[in-house]
Amino acid sequence: MLVLGIESSCDETGVALYDTQQGLLAHAVHSQVAMHEDYGGVVPELASRDHIRRLVPLFEQVLAASGLAKTEIDAIAYTAGPGLAGALLVGASFATSLALALGVPALPIHHLEGHLLSPLLAHDPPVFPFIALLVSGGHTQIMRVTGVGAYALMGESLDDAAGEAFDKTAQLLGLGYPGGPALAKLAETGTPGRFRLPRPMLTSGDFMFSFSGLKTAVLTAVRERALTDADKADLAAEFQEAVTEVVAAKALAACRQACLTTLVVAGGVGANERLRERLDTAAKERGVRVCYPELALCTDNGAMIAFAGALRLQAGLAETTVGNGAFVVKPRWPLATT
Ligand code: KG4
Ligand code: ZN
């Protein structure tokens, strides 16, 4: 079964072809980062317009790379939410109209389900049940996953997501957009501990997070005095220590509470080296296996959407919208309800 995946929920246009026998055949992503950079964040209207420009060429590129014809596609999975409404509508309308033309089902997919299942695309995939740590620009969640479509929320952020905190802090330090990778790079050259930042909710005894106070603490440090480049690096290092310490501790505590020995990490912040180092060390001590998606599949992409669609179809869980071409997008959509 050949599934086309379409991702357009935010600032990346992703297209992929996944075959249930042969695996991922081809995938391509266009990032809009350069376009939004001048504005210091994603401009929704520009994002939608760019998805419109990119989708068809990316689709043709992926088809050519796979050597297949579009008539061989058996189903089209697309991100139906959560995300920017206009951006989602571009992918949804493209996927639904192509599905209608080809006479195949269109499958609305939850963006976070795509992230959550993406480590299963790896060479030696984890097996259910496992704990999933979702750390992206929009979400920080810990879920107990017992199978495809069976996700129980154990905890999440009460305010900013981890990626959002990275981005906002990077902006405070003058690092531009998107700040996460830039802040991580600067942190490599800094010394944590010289500035002292809080570890929010580290000892709260649950799986909830809060990152907005951390960002405010950085703002206070920035306002107190003019920071040198060395100060900024030290502050970045301390910020990264604070976020990764809390995230790693809670993820491992969730494994212990659920008596599970597999931890799956997904979402853009999952690319953070310091987070990986901490998770790997703590997991080793506790006999937990940590699984990550390939680095290229950590951030938004079409492969994870095609893959989630294929798994849902195989599990008989796909909610298809074939026939009348009607579709809806859900800018806000809790994963536990899928
Ligand atoms: O999953 P993703 O691509 O998009 C969402 O669905 O949100 O995640 C993007 C987020 C951004 O906030 C970005 O700054 C962050 O992931 N990010 C990182 C790193 N790479 C991406 N944060 C910290 N360290 C990184 N290396
Ligand atoms: Zn994402």
Coordinates of N, CA and C in Angstrom, one line a residue, residues 43-179:
V43 N 4.8 34.3 10.2 CA 3.6 35.2 9.8 C 2.6 34.3 9.1
P44 N 1.5 34.0 9.7 CA 0.6 33.0 9.2 C 0.2 33.2 7.7
E45 N -0.1 34.4 7.3 CA -0.6 34.6 5.9 C 0.6 34.3 4.9
L46 N 1.8 34.7 5.3 CA 2.9 34.4 4.4 C 3.1 32.9 4.4
A47 N 2.9 32.2 5.5 CA 3.1 30.8 5.5 C 2.1 30.1 4.6
S48 N 0.9 30.5 4.7 CA -0.2 29.8 3.8 C 0.2 30.0 2.3
R49 N 0.5 31.3 2.0 CA 0.8 31.5 0.6 C 2.0 30.7 0.1
D50 N 3.0 30.6 0.9 CA 4.2 29.8 0.5 C 3.9 28.3 0.4
H51 N 3.0 27.8 1.3 CA 2.6 26.4 1.1 C 2.0 26.2 -0.2
I52 N 1.1 27.1 -0.7 CA 0.5 27.0 -2.0 C 1.5 26.9 -3.1
R53 N 2.5 27.8 -3.0 CA 3.6 27.8 -4.0 C 4.4 26.5 -4.0
R54 N 4.6 25.9 -2.9 CA 5.6 24.8 -2.8 C 5.0 23.4 -3.0
L55 N 3.7 23.3 -2.6 CA 3.2 21.9 -2.6 C 3.3 21.1 -3.9
V56 N 2.8 21.7 -5.0 CA 2.8 20.9 -6.2 C 4.2 20.6 -6.7
P57 N 5.2 21.5 -6.7 CA 6.5 21.1 -7.1 C 7.1 20.1 -6.2
L58 N 6.9 20.2 -4.9 CA 7.4 19.2 -4.0 C 6.8 17.8 -4.2
F59 N 5.5 17.8 -4.5 CA 4.8 16.5 -4.8 C 5.5 15.9 -6.1
E60 N 5.7 16.7 -7.1 CA 6.3 16.2 -8.3 C 7.7 15.7 -8.1
Q61 N 8.4 16.4 -7.3 CA 9.8 16.0 -6.9 C 9.8 14.7 -6.2
V62 N 8.9 14.5 -5.3 CA 8.9 13.2 -4.6 C 8.4 12.0 -5.5
L63 N 7.5 12.3 -6.3 CA 7.0 11.3 -7.3 C 8.2 10.9 -8.2
A64 N 8.9 11.9 -8.7 CA 10.0 11.6 -9.6 C 11.1 10.8 -8.9
A65 N 11.4 11.2 -7.6 CA 12.4 10.4 -6.8 C 12.0 9.0 -6.6
S66 N 10.7 8.7 -6.4 CA 10.3 7.4 -6.2 C 10.2 6.5 -7.4
G67 N 10.1 7.2 -8.6 CA 9.9 6.5 -9.9 C 8.5 5.9 -10.1
L68 N 7.6 6.4 -9.3 CA 6.2 5.9 -9.4 C 5.3 6.9 -10.0
A69 N 4.1 6.4 -10.5 CA 3.1 7.3 -11.1 C 2.1 7.7 -10.0
K70 N 1.4 8.8 -10.1 CA 0.5 9.2 -9.1 C -0.7 8.2 -9.0
T71 N -1.0 7.5 -10.1 CA -2.1 6.6 -10.1 C -1.8 5.4 -9.2
E72 N -0.5 5.2 -8.8 CA -0.2 4.1 -7.9 C -0.4 4.4 -6.4
I73 N -0.8 5.7 -6.1 CA -1.0 6.0 -4.7 C -2.3 5.4 -4.3
D74 N -2.3 4.8 -3.1 CA -3.5 4.1 -2.5 C -4.3 5.0 -1.5
A75 N -3.6 5.9 -0.9 CA -4.3 6.8 0.1 C -3.4 8.1 0.3
I76 N -4.1 9.1 0.7 CA -3.4 10.4 0.9 C -3.6 10.9 2.4
A77 N -2.5 10.9 3.2 CA -2.6 11.4 4.5 C -2.2 12.8 4.6
Y78 N -2.9 13.6 5.4 CA -2.5 15.0 5.5 C -2.7 15.5 6.9
T79 N -1.9 16.5 7.3 CA -2.1 17.1 8.7 C -3.3 17.9 8.7
A80 N -4.3 17.5 9.6 CA -5.5 18.2 9.7 C -5.5 19.1 10.9
G81 N -4.5 19.0 11.7 CA -4.4 19.9 12.9 C -3.4 19.2 13.9
P82 N -3.1 19.9 15.0 CA -3.3 21.3 15.2 C -2.2 22.1 14.5
G83 N -2.5 23.4 14.3 CA -1.6 24.2 13.6 C -2.2 25.5 13.2
L84 N -1.6 26.2 12.2 CA -2.2 27.5 11.7 C -3.3 27.2 10.7
A85 N -4.5 27.7 11.0 CA -5.7 27.4 10.2 C -5.4 27.5 8.7
G86 N -4.9 28.7 8.2 CA -4.7 28.9 6.8 C -3.7 27.9 6.2
A87 N -2.6 27.6 6.9 CA -1.6 26.7 6.5 C -2.2 25.3 6.4
L88 N -2.9 24.9 7.4 CA -3.6 23.6 7.4 C -4.5 23.4 6.2
L89 N -5.2 24.5 5.9 CA -6.2 24.4 4.8 C -5.5 24.2 3.4
V90 N -4.3 24.7 3.3 CA -3.6 24.5 2.0 C -3.4 23.0 1.8
G91 N -2.8 22.3 2.8 CA -2.5 20.9 2.7 C -3.7 20.1 2.6
A92 N -4.7 20.4 3.4 CA -6.0 19.7 3.4 C -6.7 19.8 2.1
S93 N -6.7 20.9 1.5 CA -7.5 21.1 0.2 C -6.7 20.4 -0.9
F94 N -5.4 20.5 -0.9 CA -4.5 19.8 -1.9 C -4.8 18.3 -1.8
A95 N -4.6 17.8 -0.6 CA -4.8 16.3 -0.3 C -6.1 15.8 -0.7
T96 N -7.2 16.6 -0.3 CA -8.5 16.1 -0.6 C -8.9 16.1 -2.1
S97 N -8.4 17.2 -2.7 CA -8.8 17.3 -4.2 C -8.0 16.2 -5.0
L98 N -6.7 16.0 -4.6 CA -6.0 15.0 -5.3 C -6.6 13.6 -5.0
A99 N -7.0 13.4 -3.8 CA -7.6 12.1 -3.5 C -8.9 11.8 -4.3
L100 N -9.7 12.9 -4.4 CA -10.9 12.9 -5.2 C -10.6 12.5 -6.6
A101 N -9.6 13.2 -7.2 CA -9.2 13.0 -8.6 C -8.7 11.5 -8.8
L102 N -8.0 11.0 -7.8 CA -7.4 9.7 -8.0 C -8.4 8.6 -7.5
G103 N -9.5 9.0 -6.9 CA -10.5 8.0 -6.3 C -9.9 7.2 -5.2
V104 N -9.1 7.8 -4.3 CA -8.5 7.1 -3.2 C -8.9 7.9 -1.9
P105 N -8.8 7.2 -0.7 CA -9.2 7.9 0.5 C -8.2 9.0 0.9
A106 N -8.7 10.1 1.5 CA -7.9 11.1 2.1 C -8.0 10.9 3.6
L107 N -6.9 10.9 4.3 CA -6.9 10.6 5.8 C -6.4 11.8 6.6
P108 N -7.3 12.4 7.4 CA -6.8 13.5 8.3 C -6.0 13.0 9.4
I109 N -4.8 13.5 9.6 CA -3.9 13.0 10.6 C -3.5 14.1 11.6
H110 N -3.4 13.7 12.9 CA -3.0 14.7 13.9 C -1.5 14.9 13.9
H111 N -1.1 16.1 13.8 CA 0.3 16.4 13.7 C 1.2 15.8 14.7
L112 N 0.7 15.8 16.0 CA 1.5 15.2 17.1 C 1.6 13.7 17.0
E113 N 0.5 13.1 16.4 CA 0.6 11.6 16.2 C 1.7 11.3 15.2
G114 N 1.8 12.2 14.2 CA 2.9 12.0 13.3 C 4.3 12.0 14.0
H115 N 4.5 13.1 14.8 CA 5.8 13.2 15.6 C 6.0 11.9 16.5
L116 N 4.9 11.6 17.2 CA 5.0 10.5 18.2 C 5.3 9.2 17.6
L117 N 4.8 8.9 16.4 CA 5.1 7.6 15.7 C 6.4 7.6 14.9
S118 N 6.9 8.8 14.6 CA 8.1 8.9 13.7 C 9.3 8.1 14.1
P119 N 9.5 7.9 15.4 CA 10.7 7.0 15.8 C 10.5 5.5 15.3
L120 N 9.2 5.2 15.0 CA 9.0 3.8 14.6 C 9.4 3.6 13.1
L121 N 9.8 4.7 12.5 CA 10.3 4.6 11.1 C 11.8 4.3 11.1
A122 N 12.4 4.3 12.3 CA 13.9 4.0 12.4 C 14.2 2.6 12.1
H123 N 15.5 2.3 12.0 CA 15.9 1.0 11.6 C 15.5 -0.1 12.6
D124 N 15.7 0.1 13.9 CA 15.4 -0.9 15.0 C 14.3 -0.3 15.8
P125 N 13.0 -0.3 15.3 CA 12.0 0.5 15.9 C 11.6 0.0 17.3
P126 N 11.1 0.9 18.2 CA 10.6 0.5 19.5 C 9.2 -0.2 19.3
V127 N 8.9 -1.0 20.3 CA 7.6 -1.7 20.3 C 6.7 -1.1 21.4
F128 N 5.4 -1.2 21.1 CA 4.4 -0.8 22.1 C 4.4 -1.7 23.3
P129 N 4.1 -1.3 24.5 CA 3.7 0.1 24.9 C 5.0 0.8 25.2
F130 N 4.9 2.2 25.1 CA 6.1 3.0 25.5 C 5.6 4.4 26.0
I131 N 6.5 5.1 26.7 CA 6.2 6.5 27.0 C 6.7 7.4 25.9
A132 N 5.9 8.3 25.5 CA 6.4 9.3 24.5 C 6.6 10.6 25.1
L133 N 7.7 11.2 24.8 CA 8.0 12.6 25.2 C 7.9 13.4 23.9
L134 N 6.9 14.3 23.9 CA 6.7 15.2 22.7 C 7.2 16.6 23.1
V135 N 8.3 17.0 22.4 CA 8.8 18.3 22.8 C 9.0 19.1 21.5
S136 N 8.0 20.0 21.2 CA 8.1 20.7 19.9 C 7.9 22.2 20.2
G137 N 7.7 23.0 19.1 CA 7.6 24.4 19.3 C 6.2 24.7 19.9
G138 N 5.2 23.9 19.7 CA 3.9 24.2 20.2 C 3.4 23.3 21.4
H139 N 4.1 22.2 21.6 CA 3.7 21.3 22.7 C 4.8 20.7 23.5
T140 N 4.5 20.4 24.8 CA 5.4 19.7 25.6 C 4.5 18.7 26.3
Q141 N 4.6 17.4 26.0 CA 3.6 16.5 26.6 C 4.3 15.1 26.9
I142 N 3.8 14.5 27.9 CA 4.3 13.1 28.1 C 3.0 12.2 28.0
M143 N 3.1 11.2 27.1 CA 2.0 10.4 26.9 C 2.3 8.9 27.1
R144 N 1.3 8.1 27.5 CA 1.5 6.7 27.6 C 0.9 6.1 26.4
V145 N 1.7 5.4 25.6 CA 1.2 4.9 24.3 C 1.1 3.4 24.3
T146 N -0.1 2.9 24.1 CA -0.2 1.4 24.1 C -0.4 0.8 22.8
G147 N -0.6 1.7 21.8 CA -0.8 1.2 20.4 C -1.1 2.4 19.5
V148 N -1.3 2.1 18.2 CA -1.7 3.2 17.3 C -3.0 3.7 17.7
G149 N -3.1 5.0 17.9 CA -4.4 5.6 18.3 C -4.7 5.4 19.8
A150 N -3.9 4.9 20.6 CA -4.1 4.7 22.0 C -3.1 5.5 22.8
Y151 N -3.5 6.8 23.0 CA -2.6 7.7 23.6 C -3.2 8.3 24.9
A152 N -2.6 8.1 26.0 CA -3.1 8.7 27.3 C -2.2 9.8 27.8
L153 N -2.7 11.0 27.9 CA -1.9 12.1 28.3 C -1.5 12.0 29.8
M154 N -0.2 12.0 30.2 CA 0.2 11.9 31.6 C 0.5 13.3 32.1
G155 N 0.9 14.2 31.2 CA 1.2 15.6 31.7 C 1.6 16.4 30.5
E156 N 1.6 17.8 30.7 CA 1.9 18.7 29.6 C 2.3 20.1 30.2
S157 N 2.7 21.0 29.4 CA 3.1 22.3 29.9 C 1.8 23.1 30.2
L158 N 1.9 23.8 31.3 CA 0.8 24.7 31.7 C 0.8 26.0 30.9
D159 N 2.0 26.3 30.3 CA 2.1 27.6 29.6 C 2.9 27.4 28.3
D160 N 4.2 27.9 28.2 CA 4.9 27.8 27.0 C 5.4 26.4 26.8
A161 N 5.5 26.0 25.5 CA 6.1 24.7 25.2 C 7.7 24.9 25.3
A162 N 8.4 23.7 25.4 CA 9.8 23.8 25.5 C 10.5 24.5 24.3
G163 N 10.0 24.2 23.1 CA 10.6 24.8 21.9 C 10.3 26.3 21.9
E164 N 9.1 26.7 22.4 CA 8.7 28.1 22.4 C 9.6 28.8 23.4
A165 N 9.9 28.2 24.5 CA 10.8 28.8 25.5 C 12.2 29.0 24.9
F166 N 12.7 28.0 24.2 CA 14.0 28.1 23.5 C 13.9 29.3 22.5
D167 N 12.8 29.4 21.7 CA 12.7 30.4 20.7 C 12.7 31.8 21.3
K168 N 11.8 31.9 22.4 CA 11.7 33.3 23.0 C 13.0 33.7 23.7
T169 N 13.6 32.7 24.4 CA 14.9 33.1 25.1 C 15.9 33.5 24.1
A170 N 16.0 32.7 23.0 CA 16.9 33.1 21.9 C 16.7 34.5 21.4
Q171 N 15.4 34.9 21.3 CA 15.1 36.2 20.9 C 15.6 37.3 21.9
L172 N 15.4 36.9 23.2 CA 15.9 37.9 24.2 C 17.4 38.0 24.1
L173 N 18.1 37.0 23.7 CA 19.6 37.0 23.6 C 20.0 37.5 22.2
G174 N 19.1 38.0 21.4 CA 19.4 38.5 20.1 C 19.8 37.5 19.1
L175 N 19.3 36.3 19.2 CA 19.8 35.2 18.3 C 18.9 35.0 17.1
G176 N 17.8 35.7 16.9 CA 17.0 35.6 15.7 C 16.1 34.4 15.8
Y177 N 15.5 34.1 14.7 CA 14.5 33.0 14.6 C 14.9 32.0 13.5
P178 N 14.6 30.7 13.7 CA 14.1 30.1 14.9 C 15.2 29.9 15.9
G179 N 15.0 30.2 17.2 CA 16.1 30.3 18.1 C 16.6 29.0 18.7

